[in-house]
Amino acid sequence: MAVSTDAPVRPVGPAPAKAARRTPDSLAGTLAKIVLLGLVDAFAVYVLMALFLNEEWVVFAVAAAVTLTVNWIYLRRGGLPAKYLAPGVLFLLIFQVFVVVYSGYVAFTNYGDGHNSTKEDAVAAISLTAQQRVPDSPAYAVSVLEQDSELFLLVTDPDGEVRLGGADMPLEEVRDAQTDSTGTATGVEGYETLAFNDLLNRQGEILALKVPFSEDLDDGTLATADGSNAYVYKPVLVYDEAADTFTNSETGTVYRDGGEGSFVSEDGERLATGWKINVGFENFQRAVTDPDLRGPLLSVIGWTFTFAVASVALCFGLGLFLAITFNHPTLRGKKIYRVLMIMPYAFPAFLAGLVWSGMLNQEFGFINGTFFGGASIPWLNDPWLAKASVLLVNTWLGFPYMFLVCTGALQSLPEEVNEAARMDGAGAWRIFRSIKLPLLLVSTAPLLISTFAFNFNNFNVIFMLTGGGPRFPGTSQDIGATDLLITVVYKVAFGQGTGRDYGLASALAILIFIIVAVISAVSFRQTKSLEEVNS
């Protein structure tokens, strides 16, 4: 019988896999996606409405673009990696990129106390705060009323006339007011009279309430400090919108826009309230030209480098020494010793600073009282002793981490290399210097670089132990011998000594970023040479 050769030949081997098909989402998954996306969109709409009402057009455009992008990513078919990456990228942009960019922007402005808003807000604030009580003003009995979260003054004139007014409503006569036994008006229908406790809790709002007032005392405002008696106040500084100037009604001094975010008189006197403007590199120039800042800042930079390098060296050296000591094969009770060594690692750094600050107290500290017979040694008040104390405490806090790292690295080293070195006649020191240490540095060098960066910005120990002191003499800045750059940034930003100056603080923060970035980049590049050890 002849055999047909026309039958199809099946390939030998496994059958080809079928094209993967996208399985539809389950009902629960679809509902969860709709609910979560709906919540995100609802929040986005609320934010967009607030930005639109405040005319923040740039931020509005960015927020709208982000909202549309998020909806496009999660509503389209496919693009699974983007759906997983989108939340992380979004939070990275908000909490990292935006913060860095905004800090960089603030560094080129005069943002700080008295310069934190627009010129229009500054003019309104000066006009509102530069008020003086009219000497002949009688006392007006008042009650503070509230309607729709707005405060009003119910005023009883000395002749018994009752009027009602608010910040945006001049006084108007009221005929059906409620009165007490003395004839003083206490309430009006449709308004809630604030009780005494409410007056105390909302004293700030009450002090800020200025009601337009016009009588024989000329135009002014009616204001109260205690919620029971009000007086007429008139502005001391009068704003001329056409000339863009403020004039002191008592002295005649004229304050003009000096181009530096403040109203300035001809003799250089500035009004306290100004506005935010771009100042270019002025904040960076101040750091090197201001006599009150230049000298202390140079000392702080030098000490910051010294503290960071010394902290890494001391912590790594002590940690490595203890790791080698407690890694000896014949040592008994190694586990107990290791537990005791890592106890400081579990101690919060800010709390350790406070505890050591008490122990190193010059008059009542445990250190002086126990080890030095009650001698008055200024551990935290002398510049050099304070620096030594800071390094001591930071070493006590930092060596357990290096102890753990070095212990793990030592236990991972191949013992065959050590045995070969001993057979060649190498001693313990030569084995450590030529074999163990290079192998240890391969795994610990990145950690040493990160530890340097951490100690360069080690805020907790410095601030809790010494507060940056003792303070440098001959400067108006609150800067001391143990201050790091990061603590100086904190003091400048939050106004310890000379008022808040966010612009200068941001400029110093950029300086810290550049220094740490350059040193880290150079150090990581140098660590590549250690890779040759493994080869």
Coordinates of C-alpha atoms in Angstrom, one line a residue:
M1 CA 0.0 0.0 0.0
A2 CA 1.4 3.4 -0.9
V3 CA 1.7 5.9 2.0
S4 CA 0.5 9.4 1.4
T5 CA 3.0 12.2 2.0
D6 CA 0.5 15.1 1.7
A7 CA -0.5 15.1 5.4
P8 CA 0.7 18.1 7.3
V9 CA 3.8 17.7 9.3
R10 CA 3.5 18.9 13.0
P11 CA 6.6 20.6 14.4
V12 CA 8.5 18.7 17.0
G13 CA 8.6 20.4 20.4
P14 CA 6.2 22.4 22.6
A15 CA 3.2 24.1 21.0
P16 CA 3.5 27.9 20.6
A17 CA 1.9 29.8 23.4
K18 CA -1.3 31.6 22.6
A19 CA -1.3 35.4 22.5
A20 CA -2.0 36.7 26.0
R21 CA -5.4 38.3 26.2
R22 CA -6.3 41.0 28.7
T23 CA -8.7 39.6 31.2
P24 CA -11.5 42.0 32.2
D25 CA -11.5 43.5 35.7
S26 CA -13.7 41.9 38.3
L27 CA -16.8 43.7 39.4
A28 CA -15.2 44.5 42.8
G29 CA -12.1 45.9 41.1
T30 CA -14.1 48.0 38.7
L31 CA -16.2 49.5 41.5
A32 CA -13.1 50.1 43.6
K33 CA -11.4 51.9 40.7
I34 CA -14.5 54.1 40.1
V35 CA -14.9 55.0 43.7
L36 CA -11.2 55.9 44.2
L37 CA -11.0 57.8 41.0
G38 CA -14.2 59.6 41.9
L39 CA -12.8 60.6 45.3
V40 CA -9.6 61.9 43.6
D41 CA -11.6 63.9 41.1
A42 CA -13.9 65.3 43.7
F43 CA -10.9 66.6 45.7
A44 CA -9.3 67.9 42.5
V45 CA -12.5 69.8 41.6
Y46 CA -12.5 71.4 45.1
V47 CA -8.9 72.4 44.7
L48 CA -9.4 73.8 41.2
M49 CA -12.4 75.9 42.4
A50 CA -10.4 77.3 45.3
L51 CA -7.5 78.2 42.9
F52 CA -9.9 79.7 40.4
L53 CA -11.5 81.9 43.0
N54 CA -8.1 83.1 44.3
E55 CA -6.9 83.7 40.7
E56 CA -3.9 81.4 41.0
W57 CA -3.8 80.8 37.3
V58 CA -0.4 79.0 37.0
V59 CA -1.1 76.6 39.8
F60 CA -4.7 76.1 38.5
A61 CA -3.3 75.2 35.1
V62 CA -0.8 72.7 36.6
A63 CA -3.5 71.1 38.8
A64 CA -5.9 70.8 35.9
A65 CA -3.2 69.1 33.7
V66 CA -2.3 66.7 36.5
T67 CA -6.0 65.8 37.0
L68 CA -6.6 65.2 33.3
T69 CA -3.4 63.1 33.1
V70 CA -4.4 60.9 36.1
N71 CA -7.8 60.3 34.6
W72 CA -6.3 59.4 31.2
I73 CA -3.9 56.9 32.8
Y74 CA -6.5 55.1 34.7
L75 CA -9.5 55.2 32.3
R76 CA -7.6 54.0 29.1
R77 CA -7.1 50.4 28.3
G78 CA -3.6 49.0 28.8
G79 CA -0.7 51.0 30.1
L80 CA -0.4 48.9 33.3
P81 CA 3.1 50.1 34.3
A82 CA 1.9 53.7 34.2
K83 CA -0.9 52.9 36.5
Y84 CA 1.5 51.6 39.1
L85 CA 4.1 54.3 38.6
A86 CA 1.7 57.3 38.5
P87 CA 1.1 57.6 42.3
G88 CA 4.8 57.3 43.2
V89 CA 5.8 59.8 40.5
L90 CA 3.0 62.2 41.6
F91 CA 4.1 62.1 45.3
L92 CA 7.7 62.5 44.2
L93 CA 6.9 65.6 42.3
I94 CA 4.8 67.1 45.2
F95 CA 7.0 66.2 48.1
Q96 CA 10.5 66.3 46.6
V97 CA 10.7 68.2 43.3
F98 CA 8.3 70.9 44.2
V99 CA 9.9 71.5 47.6
V100 CA 13.4 71.8 46.0
V101 CA 12.2 74.1 43.2
Y102 CA 10.1 76.3 45.6
S103 CA 13.1 76.6 48.0
G104 CA 15.2 77.6 45.1
Y105 CA 12.7 80.3 44.2
V106 CA 12.4 81.6 47.8
A107 CA 16.2 82.0 47.9
F108 CA 16.0 84.7 45.2
T109 CA 13.3 86.7 47.1
N110 CA 13.1 88.8 50.3
Y111 CA 10.4 86.5 51.7
G112 CA 10.4 86.8 55.5
D113 CA 9.0 88.9 58.4
G114 CA 7.3 92.0 57.0
H115 CA 7.7 90.8 53.4
N116 CA 5.4 87.8 53.0
S117 CA 2.6 89.0 50.6
T118 CA 1.8 91.4 47.8
K119 CA 2.1 95.2 47.7
E120 CA -1.7 95.6 47.8
D121 CA -1.8 93.5 51.0
A122 CA 1.0 95.6 52.5
V123 CA -0.8 98.8 51.8
A124 CA -4.0 97.5 53.4
A125 CA -2.0 96.2 56.4
I126 CA -0.2 99.5 57.0
S127 CA -3.5 101.5 56.7
L128 CA -5.2 99.1 59.1
T129 CA -2.5 98.9 61.8
A130 CA -1.2 102.5 61.7
Q131 CA -4.2 103.7 63.8
Q132 CA -4.1 106.1 66.8
R133 CA -6.9 106.7 69.3
V134 CA -8.4 110.2 68.9
P135 CA -7.7 112.1 72.2
D136 CA -11.2 113.5 72.5
S137 CA -13.0 110.3 71.6
P138 CA -15.7 109.4 74.1
A139 CA -16.2 105.8 75.2
Y140 CA -19.0 104.0 73.3
A141 CA -20.7 101.0 75.0
V142 CA -20.7 98.1 72.6
S143 CA -21.7 94.5 72.3
V144 CA -20.1 92.1 69.8
L145 CA -22.6 90.3 67.6
E146 CA -22.1 87.6 65.0
Q147 CA -24.0 86.7 61.8
D148 CA -22.9 84.2 59.2
S149 CA -19.4 84.0 60.9
E150 CA -18.9 87.8 60.6
L151 CA -18.5 90.0 63.6
F152 CA -20.4 93.3 64.2
L153 CA -20.4 96.0 66.8
L154 CA -23.7 97.1 68.4
V155 CA -22.9 100.6 69.6
T156 CA -24.7 102.7 72.2
D157 CA -23.8 106.4 72.0
P158 CA -23.4 108.4 75.1
D159 CA -26.8 110.1 74.3
G160 CA -28.5 106.7 74.0
E161 CA -28.7 106.2 70.2
V162 CA -28.1 102.6 69.1
R163 CA -26.3 101.8 65.9
L164 CA -25.0 98.6 64.3
G165 CA -21.9 98.2 62.0
G166 CA -19.3 95.8 60.7
A167 CA -16.0 95.9 58.9
D168 CA -17.7 96.4 55.6
M169 CA -20.9 98.0 56.8
P170 CA -20.9 101.6 58.2
L171 CA -22.9 102.2 61.4
E172 CA -26.7 102.2 60.8
E173 CA -29.3 103.1 63.3
V174 CA -31.2 100.3 65.1
R175 CA -34.6 100.9 66.7
D176 CA -35.6 97.5 68.0
A177 CA -32.5 96.5 69.9
Q178 CA -32.5 94.6 73.1
T179 CA -31.2 96.6 76.1
D180 CA -30.1 95.9 79.7
S181 CA -31.0 97.7 82.9
T182 CA -28.5 100.5 82.1
G183 CA -30.0 101.2 78.7
T184 CA -27.0 99.7 76.8
A185 CA -28.0 97.7 73.7
T186 CA -27.1 94.0 74.0
G187 CA -28.7 92.3 71.1
V188 CA -30.6 92.5 67.8
E189 CA -32.9 90.0 66.2
G190 CA -31.2 87.9 63.7
Y191 CA -27.7 88.3 65.3
E192 CA -26.1 86.2 68.0
T193 CA -24.5 88.1 71.0
L194 CA -21.1 86.8 72.0
A195 CA -20.8 85.7 75.6
F196 CA -17.9 86.5 77.8
N197 CA -16.1 83.2 77.1
D198 CA -16.5 83.7 73.4
L199 CA -15.0 87.2 73.7
L200 CA -11.9 85.7 75.3
N201 CA -11.6 82.9 72.8
R202 CA -11.9 85.2 69.8
Q203 CA -10.0 88.2 71.1
G204 CA -7.8 88.3 68.0
E205 CA -10.7 88.7 65.7
I206 CA -12.3 91.3 67.9
L207 CA -9.1 93.4 68.0
A208 CA -8.9 93.2 64.2
L209 CA -12.5 94.5 63.8
K210 CA -12.6 98.1 62.6
V211 CA -16.0 99.7 61.9
P212 CA -16.1 102.8 59.7
F213 CA -17.1 105.8 61.7
S214 CA -17.9 109.4 60.7
E215 CA -19.0 112.2 63.0
D216 CA -17.7 115.5 64.3
L217 CA -14.4 113.8 65.0
D218 CA -13.9 113.4 61.2
D219 CA -13.6 110.1 59.4
G220 CA -12.1 107.2 61.4
T221 CA -12.8 103.7 62.7
L222 CA -14.5 102.4 65.8
A223 CA -12.6 99.6 67.6
T224 CA -12.7 97.8 70.9
A225 CA -10.1 95.9 72.9
D226 CA -12.4 94.3 75.5
G227 CA -15.7 93.8 73.8
S228 CA -17.5 96.3 76.1
N229 CA -16.1 99.8 75.3
A230 CA -15.0 101.2 71.9
Y231 CA -13.2 104.3 70.9
V232 CA -12.6 106.3 67.7
Y233 CA -9.3 105.7 65.9
K234 CA -7.7 107.6 63.0
P235 CA -4.9 106.5 60.7
V236 CA -1.5 108.0 61.4
L237 CA -0.3 107.0 58.0
V238 CA -2.4 108.1 55.1
Y239 CA -2.0 106.4 51.7
D240 CA -2.1 108.4 48.5
E241 CA -3.0 106.0 45.7
A242 CA -2.1 108.4 42.9
A243 CA 1.3 109.2 44.2
D244 CA 1.9 105.7 45.7
T245 CA 3.1 107.2 49.0
F246 CA 2.3 107.1 52.7
T247 CA 2.3 110.4 54.7
N248 CA 2.5 110.6 58.4
S249 CA -0.3 112.9 59.5
E250 CA 1.5 114.0 62.6
T251 CA 5.1 114.7 61.3
G252 CA 4.4 115.1 57.6
T253 CA 7.1 112.5 56.7
V254 CA 6.5 110.9 53.2
Y255 CA 7.3 107.3 52.6
R256 CA 7.8 106.2 49.0
D257 CA 8.2 102.8 47.2
G258 CA 12.0 102.4 47.5
G259 CA 12.1 99.5 45.0
E260 CA 13.2 97.1 47.7
G261 CA 9.8 95.8 48.8
S262 CA 9.3 98.6 51.4
F263 CA 8.1 102.2 51.8
V264 CA 11.1 104.3 52.7
S265 CA 11.4 108.0 53.7
E266 CA 14.1 110.3 52.5
D267 CA 16.2 109.8 55.6
G268 CA 16.1 106.0 55.1
E269 CA 13.4 105.1 57.6
R270 CA 11.4 102.0 56.5
L271 CA 7.9 101.1 57.4
A272 CA 7.8 97.7 59.1
T273 CA 5.4 96.1 56.7
G274 CA 6.6 95.4 53.1
W275 CA 6.0 93.0 50.3
K276 CA 7.7 90.1 48.6
I277 CA 9.9 90.9 45.6
N278 CA 12.7 89.2 43.7
V279 CA 16.1 90.2 44.9
G280 CA 18.4 88.1 42.6
F281 CA 21.6 86.9 44.3
E282 CA 21.3 89.4 47.2
N283 CA 20.7 86.6 49.8
F284 CA 23.8 84.8 48.6
Q285 CA 25.8 88.0 48.7
R286 CA 24.7 88.7 52.2
A287 CA 26.2 85.5 53.3
V288 CA 29.7 86.7 52.3
T289 CA 29.4 90.4 52.7
D290 CA 27.4 91.0 55.9
P291 CA 29.9 91.5 58.7
D292 CA 27.4 90.1 61.3
L293 CA 27.0 86.9 59.2
R294 CA 30.2 86.4 57.2
G295 CA 32.6 85.6 60.1
P296 CA 30.3 83.3 62.1
L297 CA 29.2 81.6 58.9
L298 CA 32.8 80.7 57.9
S299 CA 33.4 79.3 61.4
V300 CA 30.1 77.3 61.2
I301 CA 31.1 75.9 57.8
G302 CA 34.5 74.8 59.1
W303 CA 32.9 73.2 62.2
T304 CA 30.3 71.5 60.1
F305 CA 32.9 69.7 58.0
T306 CA 34.9 68.9 61.1
F307 CA 31.9 67.5 63.0
A308 CA 30.8 65.4 60.0
V309 CA 34.2 63.9 59.3
A310 CA 35.1 63.4 63.0
S311 CA 31.7 61.8 63.6
V312 CA 32.2 59.3 60.8
A313 CA 35.7 58.5 61.8
L314 CA 34.9 58.1 65.5
C315 CA 31.7 56.1 65.0
F316 CA 33.3 53.8 62.4
G317 CA 36.5 53.4 64.3
L318 CA 34.8 52.5 67.6
G319 CA 32.2 50.3 65.9
L320 CA 34.9 48.4 63.9
F321 CA 37.1 47.9 67.0
L322 CA 34.2 46.5 69.1
A323 CA 33.0 44.4 66.1
I324 CA 36.5 42.8 65.8
T325 CA 36.7 42.4 69.6
F326 CA 33.3 40.7 70.0
N327 CA 33.7 38.6 66.9
H328 CA 36.6 36.6 68.3
P329 CA 35.7 32.9 68.1
T330 CA 36.8 32.1 71.7
L331 CA 35.0 35.0 73.4
R332 CA 32.3 33.8 75.8
G333 CA 29.0 35.7 76.1
K334 CA 29.3 37.4 72.8
K335 CA 25.5 37.7 72.4
I336 CA 25.1 39.5 75.7
Y337 CA 27.9 41.9 74.9
R338 CA 26.4 42.6 71.5
V339 CA 23.0 43.4 72.9
L340 CA 24.5 45.8 75.4
M341 CA 26.5 47.5 72.6
I342 CA 23.4 48.3 70.5
M343 CA 21.3 49.7 73.3
P344 CA 22.2 53.4 72.5
Y345 CA 21.0 52.7 69.0
A346 CA 17.4 52.3 70.4
F347 CA 17.7 55.6 72.2
P348 CA 15.9 58.6 70.4
A349 CA 18.5 61.2 69.4
F350 CA 16.5 64.2 70.6
L351 CA 15.9 62.6 74.0
A352 CA 19.6 61.6 74.3
G353 CA 20.5 65.3 73.7
L354 CA 18.3 66.4 76.5
V355 CA 19.5 63.7 78.9
W356 CA 23.2 64.4 78.2
S357 CA 22.5 68.1 78.5
G358 CA 21.4 67.5 82.0
M359 CA 24.3 65.2 82.8
L360 CA 26.9 67.8 81.5
N361 CA 25.3 70.7 83.3
Q362 CA 28.1 72.9 84.8
E363 CA 26.6 73.3 88.2
F364 CA 24.3 70.3 88.9
G365 CA 25.4 67.7 86.2
F366 CA 26.0 64.1 87.0
I367 CA 29.4 64.1 85.2
N368 CA 30.9 66.9 87.3
G369 CA 29.3 65.7 90.5
T370 CA 30.4 62.1 90.2
F371 CA 33.7 62.0 88.3
F372 CA 35.2 65.5 89.1
G373 CA 34.2 65.9 92.7
G374 CA 31.6 68.6 92.0
A375 CA 34.0 70.8 90.0
S376 CA 32.4 73.5 87.9
I377 CA 33.6 72.4 84.4
P378 CA 31.8 74.3 81.6
W379 CA 31.2 71.3 79.3
L380 CA 28.5 73.1 77.3
N381 CA 29.5 76.7 77.9
D382 CA 33.1 76.7 76.7
P383 CA 33.5 76.6 72.9
W384 CA 36.1 73.8 72.7
L385 CA 34.6 71.7 75.5
A386 CA 31.1 72.1 73.9
K387 CA 32.5 70.8 70.6
A388 CA 34.1 67.9 72.4
S389 CA 30.9 67.1 74.3
V390 CA 28.9 67.2 71.0
L391 CA 31.3 64.7 69.4
L392 CA 31.2 62.5 72.5
V393 CA 27.4 62.3 72.6
N394 CA 27.1 61.8 68.8
T395 CA 29.7 59.0 69.0
W396 CA 27.7 57.3 71.8
L397 CA 24.6 57.5 69.6
G398 CA 26.3 56.5 66.3
F399 CA 28.8 53.7 67.1
P400 CA 26.1 50.9 67.6
Y401 CA 25.0 51.3 63.9
M402 CA 28.6 50.9 62.7
F403 CA 29.1 48.0 65.2
L404 CA 26.2 46.1 63.6
V405 CA 27.3 46.8 60.0
C406 CA 30.9 45.9 60.7
T407 CA 29.9 42.7 62.6
G408 CA 27.8 41.5 59.6
A409 CA 30.6 42.4 57.2
L410 CA 33.3 40.6 59.2
Q411 CA 31.2 37.5 59.4
S412 CA 30.7 37.5 55.7
L413 CA 34.5 37.6 54.9
P414 CA 35.9 34.4 53.5
E415 CA 38.1 32.7 56.1
E416 CA 40.2 31.0 53.5
V417 CA 41.9 34.3 52.6
N418 CA 42.9 34.8 56.2
E419 CA 44.3 31.3 56.5
A420 CA 46.3 31.8 53.3
A421 CA 47.8 35.0 54.7
R422 CA 48.8 33.3 57.9
M423 CA 50.5 30.6 56.0
D424 CA 52.5 33.3 54.2
G425 CA 53.6 34.6 57.5
A426 CA 51.4 37.7 57.8
G427 CA 50.6 38.9 61.3
A428 CA 47.3 40.0 62.7
W429 CA 47.9 43.7 61.9
R430 CA 49.0 43.0 58.4
I431 CA 46.0 40.8 57.8
F432 CA 43.7 43.5 59.1
R433 CA 45.3 46.3 57.1
S434 CA 45.8 44.5 53.8
I435 CA 42.9 42.1 53.7
K436 CA 40.1 42.7 56.2
L437 CA 39.9 46.5 56.0
P438 CA 39.8 46.7 52.2
L439 CA 37.2 44.0 52.0
L440 CA 35.2 45.8 54.7
L441 CA 35.4 49.1 52.8
V442 CA 33.8 47.6 49.7
S443 CA 30.5 47.0 51.5
T444 CA 30.7 49.9 54.0
A445 CA 32.0 52.8 51.9
P446 CA 28.5 53.8 50.6
L447 CA 27.3 53.7 54.2
L448 CA 30.1 55.9 55.3
I449 CA 29.2 58.4 52.6
S450 CA 25.6 58.4 53.7
T451 CA 26.6 58.8 57.3
F452 CA 28.7 61.8 56.4
A453 CA 25.7 63.4 54.7
F454 CA 23.5 62.6 57.7
N455 CA 26.0 64.1 60.2
F456 CA 26.4 67.2 58.0
N457 CA 22.7 67.8 58.7
N458 CA 22.6 66.3 62.2
F459 CA 20.1 68.7 63.7
N460 CA 18.8 66.8 66.7
V461 CA 22.0 66.3 68.7
I462 CA 23.2 69.9 68.2
F463 CA 19.9 71.6 68.9
M464 CA 18.9 69.5 71.9
L465 CA 22.4 69.4 73.5
T466 CA 23.8 72.9 73.1
G467 CA 21.2 74.8 71.0
G468 CA 24.2 75.8 68.9
G469 CA 25.9 77.6 71.7
P470 CA 28.0 79.1 73.2
R471 CA 27.1 82.1 71.1
F472 CA 29.7 84.0 69.1
P473 CA 30.6 87.4 70.6
G474 CA 30.3 90.6 68.5
T475 CA 27.4 89.6 66.2
S476 CA 23.7 90.3 66.3
Q477 CA 23.0 86.8 64.8
D478 CA 22.1 84.0 67.1
I479 CA 24.9 81.8 65.9
G480 CA 27.3 79.8 68.2
A481 CA 30.4 77.7 68.3
T482 CA 28.6 74.3 67.9
D483 CA 26.1 75.4 65.3
L484 CA 26.0 73.4 62.1
L485 CA 24.7 74.9 58.8
I486 CA 21.4 73.2 59.3
T487 CA 20.8 74.7 62.7
V488 CA 21.8 78.1 61.4
V489 CA 19.2 77.7 58.6
Y490 CA 16.6 76.8 61.3
K491 CA 17.4 79.9 63.3
V492 CA 17.4 82.2 60.3
A493 CA 14.1 80.7 59.0
F494 CA 12.2 80.8 62.2
G495 CA 13.4 84.1 63.6
Q496 CA 15.6 83.3 66.6
G497 CA 17.4 86.6 67.2
T498 CA 16.8 88.7 64.2
G499 CA 13.3 87.8 62.8
R500 CA 12.3 85.2 60.2
D501 CA 14.2 85.4 56.9
Y502 CA 13.1 82.6 54.6
G503 CA 15.0 84.0 51.6
L504 CA 18.4 83.8 53.4
A505 CA 17.5 80.5 54.9
S506 CA 16.7 79.0 51.5
A507 CA 19.9 80.4 50.1
L508 CA 21.9 78.6 52.9
A509 CA 19.9 75.4 52.3
I510 CA 20.9 75.5 48.6
L511 CA 24.5 75.9 49.8
I512 CA 24.2 72.8 52.0
F513 CA 22.6 70.9 49.1
I514 CA 25.5 71.8 46.7
I515 CA 28.2 70.9 49.3
V516 CA 26.7 67.5 50.2
A517 CA 25.9 66.7 46.5
V518 CA 29.5 67.5 45.4
I519 CA 31.1 65.6 48.2
S520 CA 28.8 62.6 47.8
A521 CA 29.4 62.5 44.0
V522 CA 33.2 62.6 44.4
S523 CA 33.2 60.0 47.2
F524 CA 31.0 57.6 45.2
R525 CA 33.3 58.0 42.3
Q526 CA 36.3 57.2 44.4
T527 CA 34.7 54.1 45.8
K528 CA 34.9 52.5 42.3
S529 CA 38.5 51.9 43.0
L530 CA 37.5 49.6 45.8
E531 CA 35.7 47.3 43.4
E532 CA 39.2 46.1 42.2
V533 CA 39.6 44.4 45.6
N534 CA 36.8 41.9 44.7
S535 CA 38.4 41.2 41.4

